[in-house]
Short mmCIF file of C-alpha atoms and ligand atoms in Angstrom, two decimals:
data_model
loop_
_atom_site.label_atom_id
_atom_site.label_comp_id
_atom_site.label_asym_id
_atom_site.label_seq_id
_atom_site.Cartn_x
_atom_site.Cartn_y
_atom_site.Cartn_z
CA MET A 67 288.51 146.39 18.27
CA GLY A 68 285.83 146.99 16.21
CA ARG A 69 284.52 144.81 13.64
CA PRO A 70 285.63 146.34 10.59
CA ALA A 71 283.13 147.31 8.02
CA ARG A 72 282.05 145.38 5.62
CA ALA A 73 282.31 146.43 2.18
CA GLY A 74 278.30 147.44 0.53
CA ARG A 75 275.69 147.92 -1.62
CA PRO A 76 275.69 152.28 -1.42
CA THR A 77 272.19 153.69 -0.47
CA GLY A 78 272.67 157.05 -0.48
CA GLY A 79 272.99 157.48 3.51
CA LEU A 80 271.23 155.32 4.00
CA PRO A 81 273.52 152.04 5.97
CA SER A 82 274.62 149.57 3.53
CA ALA A 83 273.65 145.99 3.10
CA PRO A 84 276.11 143.16 3.48
CA MET A 85 278.03 142.51 -0.35
CA VAL A 86 277.96 138.15 -0.42
CA ILE A 87 281.42 137.78 -1.67
CA CYS A 88 281.04 133.48 -3.00
CA ILE A 89 284.78 131.67 -3.86
CA TYR A 90 283.69 129.10 -6.40
CA GLY A 91 285.82 126.51 -6.59
CA ALA A 92 287.60 126.75 -3.15
CA GLY A 93 290.86 125.91 -3.27
CA SER A 94 294.17 126.41 -2.61
CA ILE A 95 293.81 130.18 -4.11
CA GLY A 96 289.92 130.46 -3.44
CA CYS A 97 290.43 129.77 -0.03
CA TYR A 98 292.91 131.97 0.77
CA VAL A 99 291.54 135.17 -1.46
CA GLY A 100 288.56 134.61 0.94
CA GLY A 101 290.06 133.59 4.19
CA ARG A 102 292.11 136.84 4.04
CA LEU A 103 288.89 138.91 2.92
CA ALA A 104 286.63 136.94 5.70
CA ALA A 105 289.39 137.65 8.17
CA THR A 106 289.56 141.07 7.75
CA GLY A 107 285.24 141.80 7.63
CA SER A 108 283.90 140.72 4.46
CA GLU A 109 281.03 137.65 4.34
CA VAL A 110 282.07 134.94 2.81
CA ILE A 111 280.53 131.97 1.40
CA PHE A 112 283.28 129.19 -0.39
CA ILE A 113 281.81 126.66 -2.66
CA GLY A 114 284.38 123.64 -2.76
CA ARG A 115 284.61 119.62 -2.55
CA GLU A 116 283.56 117.96 0.62
CA ARG A 117 287.03 116.46 1.11
CA LEU A 118 287.83 120.47 1.98
CA ALA A 119 284.72 121.35 3.59
CA ARG A 120 285.19 118.22 6.29
CA GLN A 121 289.17 119.83 6.43
CA ILE A 122 288.36 122.59 6.82
CA ALA A 123 284.66 122.46 9.23
CA GLY A 124 287.72 120.89 11.96
CA HIS A 125 290.45 123.03 11.87
CA GLY A 126 288.99 126.60 10.55
CA LEU A 127 291.01 128.54 8.28
CA THR A 128 294.68 129.78 8.53
CA LEU A 129 296.40 132.25 6.62
CA THR A 130 300.65 133.24 6.77
CA ASP A 131 301.99 134.57 3.66
CA TRP A 132 305.80 135.17 3.35
CA ARG A 133 306.14 138.27 4.46
CA GLY A 134 305.03 136.31 8.13
CA ALA A 135 301.50 137.77 7.54
CA ALA A 136 299.17 135.65 9.89
CA LEU A 137 295.57 135.69 10.20
CA ARG A 138 292.44 132.49 10.88
CA VAL A 139 289.01 132.62 10.60
CA PRO A 140 287.66 129.91 12.92
CA ALA A 141 284.52 128.71 11.32
CA PRO A 142 284.32 129.92 7.61
CA ARG A 143 281.02 128.89 5.68
CA TYR A 144 281.77 125.90 3.34
CA GLU A 145 279.68 125.27 1.27
CA THR A 146 279.08 122.29 -0.29
CA ALA A 147 276.53 122.29 -3.02
CA PRO A 148 275.86 125.29 -5.75
CA SER A 149 273.05 127.02 -4.43
CA ALA A 150 273.56 128.89 -2.25
CA VAL A 151 275.92 131.05 -4.73
CA ALA A 152 272.46 132.76 -5.19
CA GLU A 153 273.10 134.72 -2.05
CA ALA A 154 276.10 135.97 -3.48
CA ASP A 155 277.35 140.19 -4.97
CA LEU A 156 280.68 139.60 -6.22
CA VAL A 157 281.31 135.27 -7.51
CA LEU A 158 285.27 134.80 -7.65
CA VAL A 159 285.49 131.39 -10.02
CA THR A 160 288.55 129.81 -9.04
CA VAL A 161 288.37 126.53 -10.10
CA LYS A 162 291.23 124.58 -12.32
CA SER A 163 290.90 125.36 -16.49
CA ALA A 164 289.33 122.20 -16.61
CA ALA A 165 286.29 122.48 -14.37
CA THR A 166 285.99 126.04 -15.92
CA ALA A 167 282.64 124.63 -18.52
CA GLN A 168 281.34 122.30 -15.49
CA ALA A 169 281.05 125.70 -13.03
CA GLY A 170 280.22 128.17 -15.39
CA ASP A 171 276.62 125.53 -16.13
CA GLU A 172 276.26 125.61 -12.12
CA LEU A 173 276.11 129.21 -12.69
CA ALA A 174 273.48 129.66 -15.25
CA SER A 175 270.68 128.89 -13.82
CA ARG A 176 272.23 130.50 -9.87
CA LEU A 177 273.06 133.80 -9.91
CA LYS A 178 271.48 136.26 -7.97
CA PRO A 179 270.92 139.06 -11.51
CA GLY A 180 273.75 141.18 -11.21
CA ALA A 181 275.84 139.65 -10.11
CA VAL A 182 279.71 140.26 -10.71
CA VAL A 183 281.93 137.08 -11.88
CA ILE A 184 286.03 137.18 -11.61
CA SER A 185 288.11 134.22 -13.26
CA PHE A 186 290.82 134.11 -11.40
CA GLN A 187 292.57 131.91 -12.97
CA ASN A 188 295.65 131.17 -14.90
CA GLY A 189 295.01 130.79 -18.88
CA LEU A 190 293.83 132.84 -21.66
CA HIS A 191 290.32 131.53 -21.96
CA ASN A 192 288.62 130.83 -19.37
CA ALA A 193 286.71 133.69 -18.55
CA ASP A 194 285.54 133.76 -22.54
CA LEU A 195 284.13 130.15 -21.17
CA LEU A 196 281.93 131.95 -18.11
CA ARG A 197 281.24 134.29 -20.69
CA GLU A 198 279.43 132.44 -23.29
CA ARG A 199 277.79 129.97 -20.57
CA LEU A 200 276.23 133.58 -18.55
CA PRO A 201 274.97 136.12 -20.65
CA GLY A 202 274.06 138.91 -19.02
CA ALA A 203 276.44 138.05 -16.36
CA THR A 204 278.51 140.68 -16.20
CA VAL A 205 282.32 138.68 -16.20
CA LEU A 206 285.58 139.90 -16.14
CA ALA A 207 288.79 138.31 -16.21
CA GLY A 208 291.23 138.15 -13.50
CA MET A 209 294.67 137.39 -12.66
CA VAL A 210 296.56 135.88 -9.03
CA ALA A 211 300.55 136.72 -9.28
CA PHE A 212 301.58 135.28 -6.35
CA ASN A 213 301.72 131.31 -5.47
CA VAL A 214 299.46 129.90 -2.95
CA VAL A 215 300.56 126.25 -1.53
CA ASN A 216 297.54 123.91 0.85
CA GLN A 217 299.73 122.87 3.45
CA GLY A 218 296.46 120.66 4.52
CA ASP A 219 294.10 121.48 7.74
CA GLY A 220 293.09 124.69 6.25
CA ARG A 221 296.59 126.17 5.94
CA LEU A 222 297.23 128.10 3.18
CA HIS A 223 301.15 129.58 2.55
CA GLY A 224 300.88 132.97 0.38
CA GLY A 225 304.34 131.85 -0.59
CA THR A 226 305.43 134.96 -3.95
CA GLU A 227 304.85 138.52 -3.75
CA GLY A 228 302.32 139.85 -6.36
CA GLY A 229 298.69 140.60 -5.90
CA LEU A 230 295.07 140.80 -7.54
CA GLU A 231 294.39 142.17 -11.44
CA ALA A 232 290.57 142.67 -12.41
CA GLN A 233 289.37 144.07 -15.94
CA ARG A 234 288.22 147.00 -15.60
CA HIS A 235 284.81 147.55 -14.69
CA PRO A 236 282.30 150.36 -12.31
CA SER A 237 281.53 147.95 -9.99
CA LEU A 238 284.66 146.50 -8.86
CA ALA A 239 284.80 149.80 -7.20
CA GLY A 240 282.90 148.63 -3.76
CA TYR A 241 285.20 146.10 -3.24
CA ALA A 242 288.25 147.70 -3.26
CA ALA A 243 288.05 148.85 0.64
CA ALA A 244 288.05 144.98 0.72
CA PHE A 245 290.18 143.74 -0.88
CA GLU A 246 292.81 146.12 0.73
CA ARG A 247 292.39 145.37 3.91
CA ALA A 248 292.87 141.98 3.30
CA GLY A 249 296.08 143.23 1.99
CA LEU A 250 295.49 142.21 -1.39
CA PRO A 251 294.33 144.82 -3.43
CA LEU A 252 292.15 144.81 -6.24
CA VAL A 253 294.19 146.50 -9.35
CA GLN A 254 291.67 147.35 -12.65
CA HIS A 255 293.38 146.96 -15.59
CA ASP A 256 292.85 147.76 -19.24
CA ASP A 257 294.21 145.23 -21.38
CA MET A 258 293.22 142.07 -19.39
CA ALA A 259 294.42 140.52 -23.07
CA GLY A 260 298.06 141.89 -22.30
CA VAL A 261 298.52 140.84 -18.87
CA GLN A 262 297.37 137.00 -19.06
CA ALA A 263 299.30 136.78 -21.76
CA ALA A 264 302.29 137.72 -19.69
CA LYS A 265 301.00 135.65 -17.07
CA LEU A 266 301.12 132.66 -19.28
CA LEU A 267 304.64 133.39 -19.74
CA LEU A 268 305.21 132.71 -16.69
CA ASN A 269 303.15 130.18 -15.67
CA LEU A 270 305.33 128.76 -18.41
CA ASN A 271 307.19 127.48 -15.79
CA ASN A 272 304.45 125.66 -14.02
CA ALA A 273 305.51 122.60 -15.79
CA ILE A 274 308.99 122.56 -15.55
CA ASN A 275 308.63 122.85 -11.70
CA ALA A 276 306.70 119.90 -11.63
CA LEU A 277 308.98 118.22 -13.79
CA SER A 278 311.55 119.21 -11.48
CA GLY A 279 310.45 118.38 -8.14
CA VAL A 280 311.91 120.57 -5.76
CA PRO A 281 310.38 123.30 -5.23
CA LEU A 282 309.89 126.51 -7.03
CA LYS A 283 313.45 128.84 -5.62
CA ALA A 284 315.02 125.73 -5.90
CA GLU A 285 314.39 125.24 -9.34
CA LEU A 286 315.45 128.79 -10.52
CA SER A 287 318.43 128.89 -9.09
CA GLN A 288 319.61 126.83 -11.00
CA ARG A 289 320.43 127.94 -15.02
CA ALA A 290 319.52 124.15 -16.09
CA TYR A 291 316.03 125.05 -15.84
CA ARG A 292 316.01 128.37 -16.34
CA ARG A 293 317.45 128.15 -20.35
CA CYS A 294 314.15 125.00 -20.52
CA LEU A 295 312.28 128.30 -19.22
CA ALA A 296 313.79 130.30 -21.66
CA MET A 297 312.83 128.11 -24.48
CA ALA A 298 309.50 127.54 -23.68
CA GLN A 299 309.24 131.86 -23.35
CA ARG A 300 310.73 132.60 -27.05
CA GLU A 301 307.91 130.01 -28.15
CA ALA A 302 305.44 131.55 -26.84
CA LEU A 303 306.79 135.44 -27.48
CA ARG A 304 306.65 134.71 -30.93
CA ALA A 305 303.79 132.64 -30.76
CA TYR A 306 302.39 135.51 -29.37
CA ALA A 307 303.84 138.27 -32.57
CA ALA A 308 302.74 136.13 -35.33
CA ALA A 309 299.23 136.73 -33.75
CA GLY A 310 299.29 139.73 -32.35
CA LEU A 311 298.85 140.11 -29.41
CA THR A 312 301.27 141.97 -27.25
CA PRO A 313 302.34 140.78 -23.18
CA VAL A 314 302.71 143.73 -20.56
CA LYS A 315 304.92 144.27 -18.29
CA LEU A 316 304.17 142.68 -15.51
CA THR A 317 307.71 142.29 -13.83
CA PRO A 318 310.85 144.77 -13.42
CA LEU A 319 311.52 143.88 -16.82
CA PRO A 320 310.32 143.15 -20.37
CA PRO A 321 308.12 140.61 -21.29
CA GLY A 322 310.41 139.75 -24.30
CA TRP A 323 313.83 140.55 -22.54
CA ILE A 324 312.79 138.21 -19.69
CA PRO A 325 314.79 134.25 -21.68
CA ALA A 326 317.77 136.29 -21.78
CA LEU A 327 318.02 137.00 -17.86
CA LEU A 328 317.31 133.80 -17.73
CA ASN A 329 319.73 132.53 -19.70
CA THR A 330 322.67 134.20 -17.45
CA PRO A 331 325.27 132.22 -15.19
CA ASP A 332 323.71 131.35 -11.73
CA ALA A 333 325.70 133.72 -9.77
CA LEU A 334 324.84 136.77 -12.43
CA PHE A 335 321.22 135.65 -12.54
CA ALA A 336 320.96 135.17 -8.56
CA ARG A 337 322.17 139.54 -8.04
CA VAL A 338 320.06 141.08 -11.05
CA ALA A 339 317.23 138.64 -10.38
CA ALA A 340 316.66 138.98 -6.82
CA LYS A 341 313.16 140.26 -6.52
CA LEU A 342 312.93 137.01 -8.97
CA LEU A 343 314.30 135.08 -6.38
CA ALA A 344 312.17 136.34 -3.70
CA ILE A 345 310.04 132.73 -3.17
CA ASP A 346 309.22 131.46 -0.22
CA PRO A 347 311.89 128.14 -0.09
CA LEU A 348 308.35 126.12 0.61
CA ALA A 349 306.52 127.89 -3.07
CA ARG A 350 306.03 125.43 -5.86
CA SER A 351 303.74 126.10 -8.91
CA SER A 352 299.64 124.75 -8.41
CA MET A 353 300.47 122.25 -11.21
CA TRP A 354 303.57 119.83 -8.69
CA GLU A 355 300.90 120.50 -6.29
CA ASP A 356 298.16 118.51 -8.95
CA LEU A 357 300.78 115.93 -10.05
CA GLU A 358 301.64 115.03 -5.73
CA ALA A 359 297.76 115.05 -5.33
CA GLY A 360 296.77 112.30 -8.31
CA ARG A 361 294.87 115.19 -10.28
CA THR A 362 294.70 115.94 -14.00
CA THR A 363 296.51 119.14 -14.50
CA GLU A 364 296.16 122.92 -16.39
CA VAL A 365 298.84 121.90 -19.18
CA ASP A 366 297.23 122.47 -21.64
CA TYR A 367 296.17 125.04 -20.46
CA LEU A 368 299.10 126.92 -20.46
CA ASN A 369 302.26 124.76 -21.88
CA GLY A 370 299.20 123.81 -24.79
CA GLU A 371 298.25 126.86 -25.55
CA VAL A 372 301.50 128.33 -27.26
CA VAL A 373 301.58 124.51 -28.87
CA ALA A 374 297.84 125.84 -30.25
CA LEU A 375 298.30 129.45 -30.98
CA ALA A 376 301.83 128.66 -32.40
CA ARG A 377 299.76 125.83 -34.83
CA ARG A 378 297.68 128.19 -35.92
CA HIS A 379 300.06 130.10 -37.49
CA GLY A 380 301.06 128.88 -39.45
CA THR A 381 304.72 127.49 -36.99
CA ARG A 382 305.31 125.49 -33.99
CA ALA A 383 306.12 125.21 -30.10
CA PRO A 384 307.90 121.64 -29.73
CA ALA A 385 309.44 122.44 -26.35
CA ASN A 386 306.28 123.50 -25.60
CA GLU A 387 305.34 120.34 -27.13
CA ARG A 388 307.87 118.01 -25.16
CA LEU A 389 306.95 119.65 -21.72
CA VAL A 390 303.11 119.25 -22.75
CA ALA A 391 303.97 115.60 -23.16
CA LEU A 392 306.30 115.07 -20.35
CA ILE A 393 303.29 116.28 -18.00
CA ARG A 394 300.74 114.28 -19.59
CA ASP A 395 303.50 110.62 -19.41
CA ALA A 396 303.31 112.16 -15.45
CA GLU A 397 300.13 111.96 -15.20
CA ARG A 398 299.46 108.77 -16.48
CA GLY A 399 301.73 106.78 -13.76
CA GLY A 400 305.56 108.01 -15.21
CA ARG A 401 306.39 110.67 -13.09
CA ARG A 402 310.24 110.93 -11.92
CA ASP A 403 312.43 114.09 -11.66
CA TRP A 404 313.82 115.08 -13.49
CA SER A 405 317.55 117.66 -13.14
CA GLY A 406 317.86 120.60 -14.85
CA GLU A 407 320.67 119.41 -17.36
CA GLU A 408 317.85 115.93 -17.99
CA LEU A 409 315.86 118.71 -18.70
CA LEU A 410 317.52 120.84 -21.35
CA THR A 411 318.72 117.52 -23.78
CA GLU A 412 314.81 116.63 -23.45
CA LEU A 413 313.39 120.27 -24.82
CA SER A 414 316.62 120.11 -27.17
CA GLY A 415 315.78 117.66 -28.61
N1 LIG B 280 297.95 127.71 -6.37
C1 LIG B 280 298.84 128.98 -7.07
O1 LIG B 280 299.41 129.78 -6.67
C2 LIG B 280 298.42 129.47 -7.99
C3 LIG B 280 297.39 129.23 -8.42
N2 LIG B 280 296.56 129.93 -9.54
C4 LIG B 280 295.38 129.46 -11.06
O2 LIG B 280 294.46 130.15 -9.79
C5 LIG B 280 292.78 128.80 -10.06
C6 LIG B 280 293.07 128.05 -8.99
O3 LIG B 280 294.15 126.94 -8.90
P1 LIG B 280 294.41 126.98 -6.86
O4 LIG B 280 293.80 127.48 -6.30
O5 LIG B 280 295.26 126.36 -7.24
O6 LIG B 280 292.95 125.18 -7.29
P2 LIG B 280 292.48 123.92 -6.95
O7 LIG B 280 292.17 122.79 -7.26
O8 LIG B 280 293.09 123.78 -5.70
O9 LIG B 280 291.30 124.48 -6.87
C7 LIG B 280 289.94 124.60 -6.98
C8 LIG B 280 289.01 123.52 -6.29
O10 LIG B 280 287.81 123.87 -7.04
C9 LIG B 280 287.23 122.35 -6.74
N3 LIG B 280 286.16 122.28 -8.23
C10 LIG B 280 286.28 121.68 -9.06
N4 LIG B 280 285.48 121.54 -10.11
C11 LIG B 280 284.25 122.42 -9.24
C12 LIG B 280 283.34 122.19 -8.67
N5 LIG B 280 282.44 122.85 -9.59
N6 LIG B 280 282.14 123.42 -8.18
C13 LIG B 280 283.01 123.24 -6.21
N7 LIG B 280 284.57 123.03 -6.74
C14 LIG B 280 284.98 122.74 -7.56
C15 LIG B 280 288.75 121.64 -6.24
O11 LIG B 280 288.11 120.36 -6.80
P3 LIG B 280 287.97 118.51 -7.41
O12 LIG B 280 290.30 119.08 -7.52
O13 LIG B 280 288.03 117.76 -6.73
O14 LIG B 280 287.76 119.03 -8.48
C16 LIG B 280 289.43 122.42 -6.07
O15 LIG B 280 289.04 121.67 -4.70
C17 LIG B 280 293.90 127.82 -11.69
O16 LIG B 280 293.04 128.05 -12.85
C18 LIG B 280 295.21 127.82 -11.19
O17 LIG B 280 295.66 128.32 -12.00
C19 LIG B 280 297.23 131.61 -10.04
C20 LIG B 280 298.01 131.75 -9.46
C21 LIG B 280 298.59 131.33 -8.97
C1 LIG B 281 302.41 132.33 -9.62
C2 LIG B 281 303.16 130.78 -9.62
C3 LIG B 281 303.31 131.26 -11.29
C4 LIG B 281 303.76 129.74 -9.08
O1 LIG B 281 304.24 129.27 -10.11
C5 LIG B 281 301.80 130.58 -10.55
O2 LIG B 281 300.73 130.96 -11.31
C6 LIG B 281 300.54 128.48 -10.23
O3 LIG B 281 301.46 127.88 -9.36
O4 LIG B 281 300.39 128.51 -10.37
#
């Protein structure tokens, strides 16, 4: 079988030059998304850290998912110097939120003129932060709906369903086929603020999952943990209403109904929310991965964002405040596994 056609610039009938895609901050999401693009014929440059560069030089990339897909990239181009970004037409920023400002500064003097940047990060403000640092560049907000676990030695596993969303922009038309081939169709959206607000509601569970010490499926199967998430989501929904922010519908139920669903007993939840629990038993939140690796988490950009939004509108978000404090303790070394009942008591106090 021939190599699949690459994403190419329109050239009015002449053969098109391949478009180069750069993953800036190639960790779990970046290696998985970039790996699937590279495995299906796109030209991809990965930029990231020495530790991963070494692993990937030794093992290549293996991309698996919960549906049983398995793709290989035997020798990806993984660089540790930011300069290689200058070759890219499309840059996917996949650093954690605390690293966005530095990534923006590194891109500022190096981006190819006309390059398009997509922030594929959780949180509400990463694309704005990049825009401030990259005046004149096209910077689009993006959203990754699925979970990826880094299993080591270049093996990345997509553990849930869900795709990629990005702010609608004409420049993305040239990349649609590449993302489609990779099995990650890029859905364009007009209301990315609403998409990001809806994703943040789901990400309020990242802290709960990290504190639980169990995988997502096991955690969400227990009502006490779900009640913690329902509390955190209700506070966020109140803060959004005060701020005039309307989350879009990312799940079969509208965002405002999810807390009530989370509160249902386990047996009912398992029946009604079968799709929500269709998660690989290994999948865990990216915040769990951060605690596990001894890294600072994104809690300030997730639960902390709700706390800040509530304060700006004259109210409080106490369950989210408590989750931020517990994750801070865990980052400082006071890590322990919380049972659902313990966490619920802690957040209700
Ligand atoms: N993992 C998941 O399942 C999901 C994650 N997300 C979101 O996607 C984003 C990325 O998450 P994830 O892939 O898990 O994060 P990772 O920490 O796995 O990957 C980011 C990588 O970027 C590196 N990095 C940071 N700054 C730079 C820089 N300036 N230059 C080069 N490399 C850099 C980091 O290295 P170092 O740590 O050494 O600084 C790290 O290896 C986050 O916003 C996350 O919330 C969204 C959906 C699911
Ligand atoms: C996909 C999801 C919601 C899984 O927890 C996530 O965004 C994360 O882990 O950061």
